[in-house]
Amino acid sequence: MTDWLAAIILGLVEGLTEFIPVSSTGHLLLTQHLLGLTDGRWSSFVVLIQLGAILAVVALYFQRLWGVLIRLPTDPTARHFAISIAVAFLPSLLAGAFLYDFIKQYLFESLVTICVSLIVGGFLLLALERWAPKPTSDDAMTVSWKKSLLIGLFQCLSLVPGVSRSGATISGGLVLGLQKPAAAEFSFFLAIPTMVGAFTYDLIKDGAGIDPDFAWLIAIGFVTSFVSGLIVIRWMLNVVAKHGFTPFAWWRIAAGSAGLAMIWGGLLG
């Protein structure tokens, strides 16, 4: 398989999975190994193309986000929302900075960890669907700073590949009383600084090893993830409104189980 085709496939996987609670990183790493992409640069590729999908959030919510930005000096609600996102982002910023080397060296290479995380996360989503507290808030813009911090702590769980950033933050929102669409939207907004931070940090740490030819592959994956992410965001909100998170939970369990079967069968590893 040519490298540019692999870049498109990984870009599609990223865009299709970033905003649903199935772990985009877990799916990317499993796909990377299935395609036989063993060069260490592809680990950075997996991190860097995620910003493409995140820009889809900026594009779709541009008017809303721009409105918040221009109202910051005069509108307490806009300031509250901006601070809430910053507070939620802080835990993963600190944890990611301290654990970056460990995560990329060990967790990114542990396919069993990824698959088990997918399965466990799937069962946790099923449990939340059944036993989550009754929602008390339906607006992602008015989440309290305390709840924002707690959602940010949930997001730290997603540093383990296979846990799912969106899954962790949405689960945190549900536990704290957000309605499903509000929990999903807060997860979308929190993704913006989180993935910009991850992109910047990885570029600083490992960018020197990326030559111009490989940079073109990153650009291909970046654009592909952006376009596919645009499609998934609206679709995901519609699915959540109609069916909740149950379909994603069963997908996680199926994907993780299939991955373990391939590992034990010698087809993946």
XYZ file of C-alpha atoms in Angstrom:
269
model
C 0.000 0.000 0.000
C 1.282 3.448 -0.895
C 1.926 5.906 1.915
C -0.546 8.479 0.552
C -3.353 5.921 0.560
C -2.453 4.949 4.128
C -2.591 8.657 5.051
C -6.096 8.944 3.582
C -7.287 5.827 5.416
C -5.922 7.064 8.736
C -7.401 10.512 8.098
C -10.806 8.937 7.518
C -10.506 6.851 10.672
C -9.627 9.976 12.656
C -12.432 12.119 11.300
C -15.025 9.373 11.667
C -14.099 8.516 15.261
C -12.846 11.731 16.929
C -16.264 12.983 17.999
C -17.931 9.715 18.897
C -17.063 7.937 22.159
C -15.157 5.046 20.603
C -11.533 6.321 20.926
C -10.091 7.814 17.760
C -6.527 7.225 19.015
C -7.265 3.579 19.753
C -8.765 3.054 16.297
C -5.898 4.934 14.644
C -3.234 2.866 16.390
C -4.980 -0.410 15.598
C -5.357 0.655 11.953
C -1.725 1.748 11.853
C -0.602 -1.706 12.946
C -3.025 -3.447 10.558
C -1.475 -1.453 7.697
C 2.021 -2.390 8.854
C 3.107 1.198 9.478
C 5.946 0.550 11.920
C 7.976 3.711 11.297
C 7.961 5.772 14.509
C 6.917 8.873 12.567
C 3.445 7.397 12.121
C 2.887 7.705 15.877
C 3.343 11.454 15.498
C 1.121 11.336 12.392
C -1.673 9.886 14.555
C -1.417 12.813 16.987
C -0.932 15.592 14.447
C -3.858 14.802 12.128
C -6.292 14.990 15.045
C -6.132 18.780 14.787
C -7.736 18.504 11.356
C -10.849 16.948 12.855
C -10.889 19.536 15.622
C -10.944 22.340 13.057
C -14.240 20.843 11.905
C -15.687 21.919 15.277
C -14.387 25.439 14.733
C -15.928 25.522 11.252
C -19.349 24.228 12.310
C -19.567 26.299 15.486
C -17.724 29.332 14.115
C -20.539 31.856 14.580
C -21.193 30.668 18.122
C -17.521 30.659 19.082
C -16.887 34.009 17.388
C -19.851 35.450 19.257
C -18.331 34.301 22.544
C -14.971 35.798 21.603
C -16.233 39.249 20.700
C -18.494 39.368 23.774
C -15.749 38.456 26.252
C -15.116 42.062 27.406
C -18.793 42.806 28.080
C -20.745 39.584 28.590
C -20.379 37.632 31.870
C -21.903 34.529 30.240
C -19.258 34.521 27.502
C -16.483 34.948 30.078
C -17.954 32.153 32.204
C -17.957 29.776 29.222
C -14.378 30.647 28.209
C -13.113 30.147 31.752
C -15.052 26.871 32.045
C -13.287 25.466 28.977
C -9.908 26.678 30.278
C -10.539 25.080 33.679
C -11.566 21.791 32.058
C -8.474 21.833 29.826
C -5.968 22.406 32.639
C -5.827 18.851 34.123
C -5.055 17.168 30.791
C -2.529 19.891 29.949
C -0.557 19.142 33.106
C -0.979 15.366 32.935
C -0.045 15.239 29.247
C 3.092 17.323 29.771
C 4.347 15.091 32.590
C 3.330 11.743 31.052
C 4.017 12.414 27.344
C 7.134 10.245 27.016
C 5.622 7.345 28.979
C 2.399 7.420 26.949
C 4.104 7.467 23.532
C 6.802 4.943 24.443
C 4.665 2.381 26.246
C 0.896 2.914 25.979
C 0.897 3.704 22.239
C 2.634 0.370 21.630
C 0.399 -1.760 23.860
C -2.332 -3.089 21.583
C -3.748 -5.240 24.375
C -4.175 -2.142 26.555
C -5.997 -0.387 23.714
C -8.372 -3.291 23.099
C -9.124 -3.837 26.782
C -9.772 -0.099 27.207
C -12.211 -0.202 24.290
C -14.137 -3.087 25.847
C -14.199 -1.703 29.396
C -15.222 1.725 28.123
C -18.049 0.153 26.161
C -19.496 -1.527 29.229
C -19.136 1.702 31.208
C -21.117 3.581 28.548
C -23.851 0.931 28.739
C -23.923 1.350 32.514
C -24.193 5.129 32.178
C -27.066 4.773 29.735
C -28.936 2.831 32.377
C -27.894 4.437 35.653
C -26.746 7.998 34.868
C -28.212 10.622 37.240
C -31.226 12.578 36.098
C -30.046 15.540 33.967
C -30.185 18.964 35.589
C -28.585 21.075 32.816
C -29.153 21.308 29.069
C -26.725 24.102 28.154
C -23.030 23.431 27.468
C -22.334 27.181 27.758
C -23.337 27.437 31.429
C -21.490 24.493 33.003
C -20.160 25.538 36.418
C -16.412 25.835 36.975
C -16.498 23.010 39.511
C -18.179 20.671 37.045
C -15.779 21.846 34.333
C -12.804 20.869 36.488
C -14.314 17.449 37.173
C -14.981 16.894 33.460
C -11.351 17.883 32.857
C -10.253 15.207 35.323
C -12.370 12.673 33.450
C -10.588 13.743 30.267
C -7.250 12.751 31.806
C -8.391 9.125 31.583
C -8.225 9.451 27.808
C -4.433 9.724 27.950
C -4.642 5.919 27.896
C -5.207 4.995 24.218
C -8.533 3.223 23.825
C -10.316 5.118 26.588
C -11.622 7.856 24.237
C -11.334 11.568 24.908
C -14.909 12.246 23.880
C -16.112 9.163 25.750
C -14.388 10.254 28.955
C -15.612 13.854 28.815
C -19.149 12.918 27.776
C -19.299 10.334 30.570
C -18.112 12.962 33.022
C -20.815 15.326 31.808
C -23.518 12.676 32.193
C -22.372 11.766 35.714
C -22.479 15.465 36.619
C -26.032 15.945 35.356
C -25.674 17.280 31.812
C -28.175 16.197 29.202
C -26.672 14.063 26.443
C -26.563 16.750 23.714
C -25.082 19.266 26.188
C -22.453 16.755 27.334
C -21.544 16.065 23.693
C -21.306 19.779 22.844
C -19.124 20.534 25.876
C -16.880 17.664 24.750
C -16.651 19.218 21.268
C -15.677 22.620 22.665
C -13.146 21.142 25.098
C -11.560 19.247 22.203
C -10.371 22.509 20.639
C -7.725 23.567 23.203
C -6.952 19.940 24.070
C -6.019 18.891 20.546
C -4.312 22.196 19.727
C -2.164 21.595 22.812
C -1.428 17.975 21.842
C -0.571 19.023 18.273
C 1.770 21.790 19.426
C 3.505 19.672 22.063
C 4.071 16.728 19.702
C 5.350 19.050 16.985
C 7.856 20.578 19.419
C 8.977 17.193 20.759
C 9.158 15.165 17.548
C 8.785 17.671 14.712
C 12.497 17.627 13.891
C 12.166 14.030 12.688
C 9.505 14.907 10.104
C 10.968 15.494 6.640
C 9.138 17.396 3.849
C 7.920 14.196 2.157
C 6.325 12.951 5.359
C 4.918 16.408 6.069
C 2.895 16.039 2.845
C 1.446 12.782 4.175
C 0.460 14.575 7.381
C -1.211 17.276 5.281
C -3.211 14.627 3.387
C -4.352 13.000 6.636
C -5.086 16.419 8.138
C -7.410 17.484 5.305
C -9.109 14.083 5.173
C -9.811 14.131 8.897
C -11.206 17.671 8.625
C -13.672 16.792 5.859
C -14.852 13.562 7.470
C -15.097 15.282 10.856
C -17.495 17.867 9.394
C -19.862 15.062 8.441
C -19.648 13.150 11.718
C -20.356 15.989 14.174
C -23.914 16.639 13.011
C -24.566 12.932 12.509
C -23.342 12.149 15.999
C -25.656 14.685 17.641
C -28.629 13.233 15.753
C -27.744 9.679 16.798
C -27.313 10.718 20.430
C -30.673 12.492 20.408
C -32.452 9.414 19.010
C -30.523 6.443 20.402
C -28.219 7.680 23.160
C -24.716 6.215 23.399
C -25.685 2.533 23.263
C -24.670 2.010 19.583
C -21.203 3.406 20.314
C -20.856 1.241 23.424
C -21.520 -1.944 21.450
C -19.156 -0.794 18.700
C -16.380 -0.353 21.277
C -16.974 -3.830 22.673
C -17.011 -5.384 19.183
C -13.893 -3.504 18.023
C -11.943 -4.299 21.184
C -12.937 -7.975 21.068
C -11.999 -8.233 17.381
C -8.650 -6.606 18.144
C -7.878 -9.073 20.939
C -8.858 -11.980 18.690
C -6.458 -10.754 15.996
C -3.659 -10.243 18.538
C -4.077 -13.727 19.960
C -4.399 -15.144 16.439
C -1.121 -13.562 15.393
C -2.746 -11.257 12.834
C -2.032 -8.068 14.764
C 0.983 -7.117 16.769
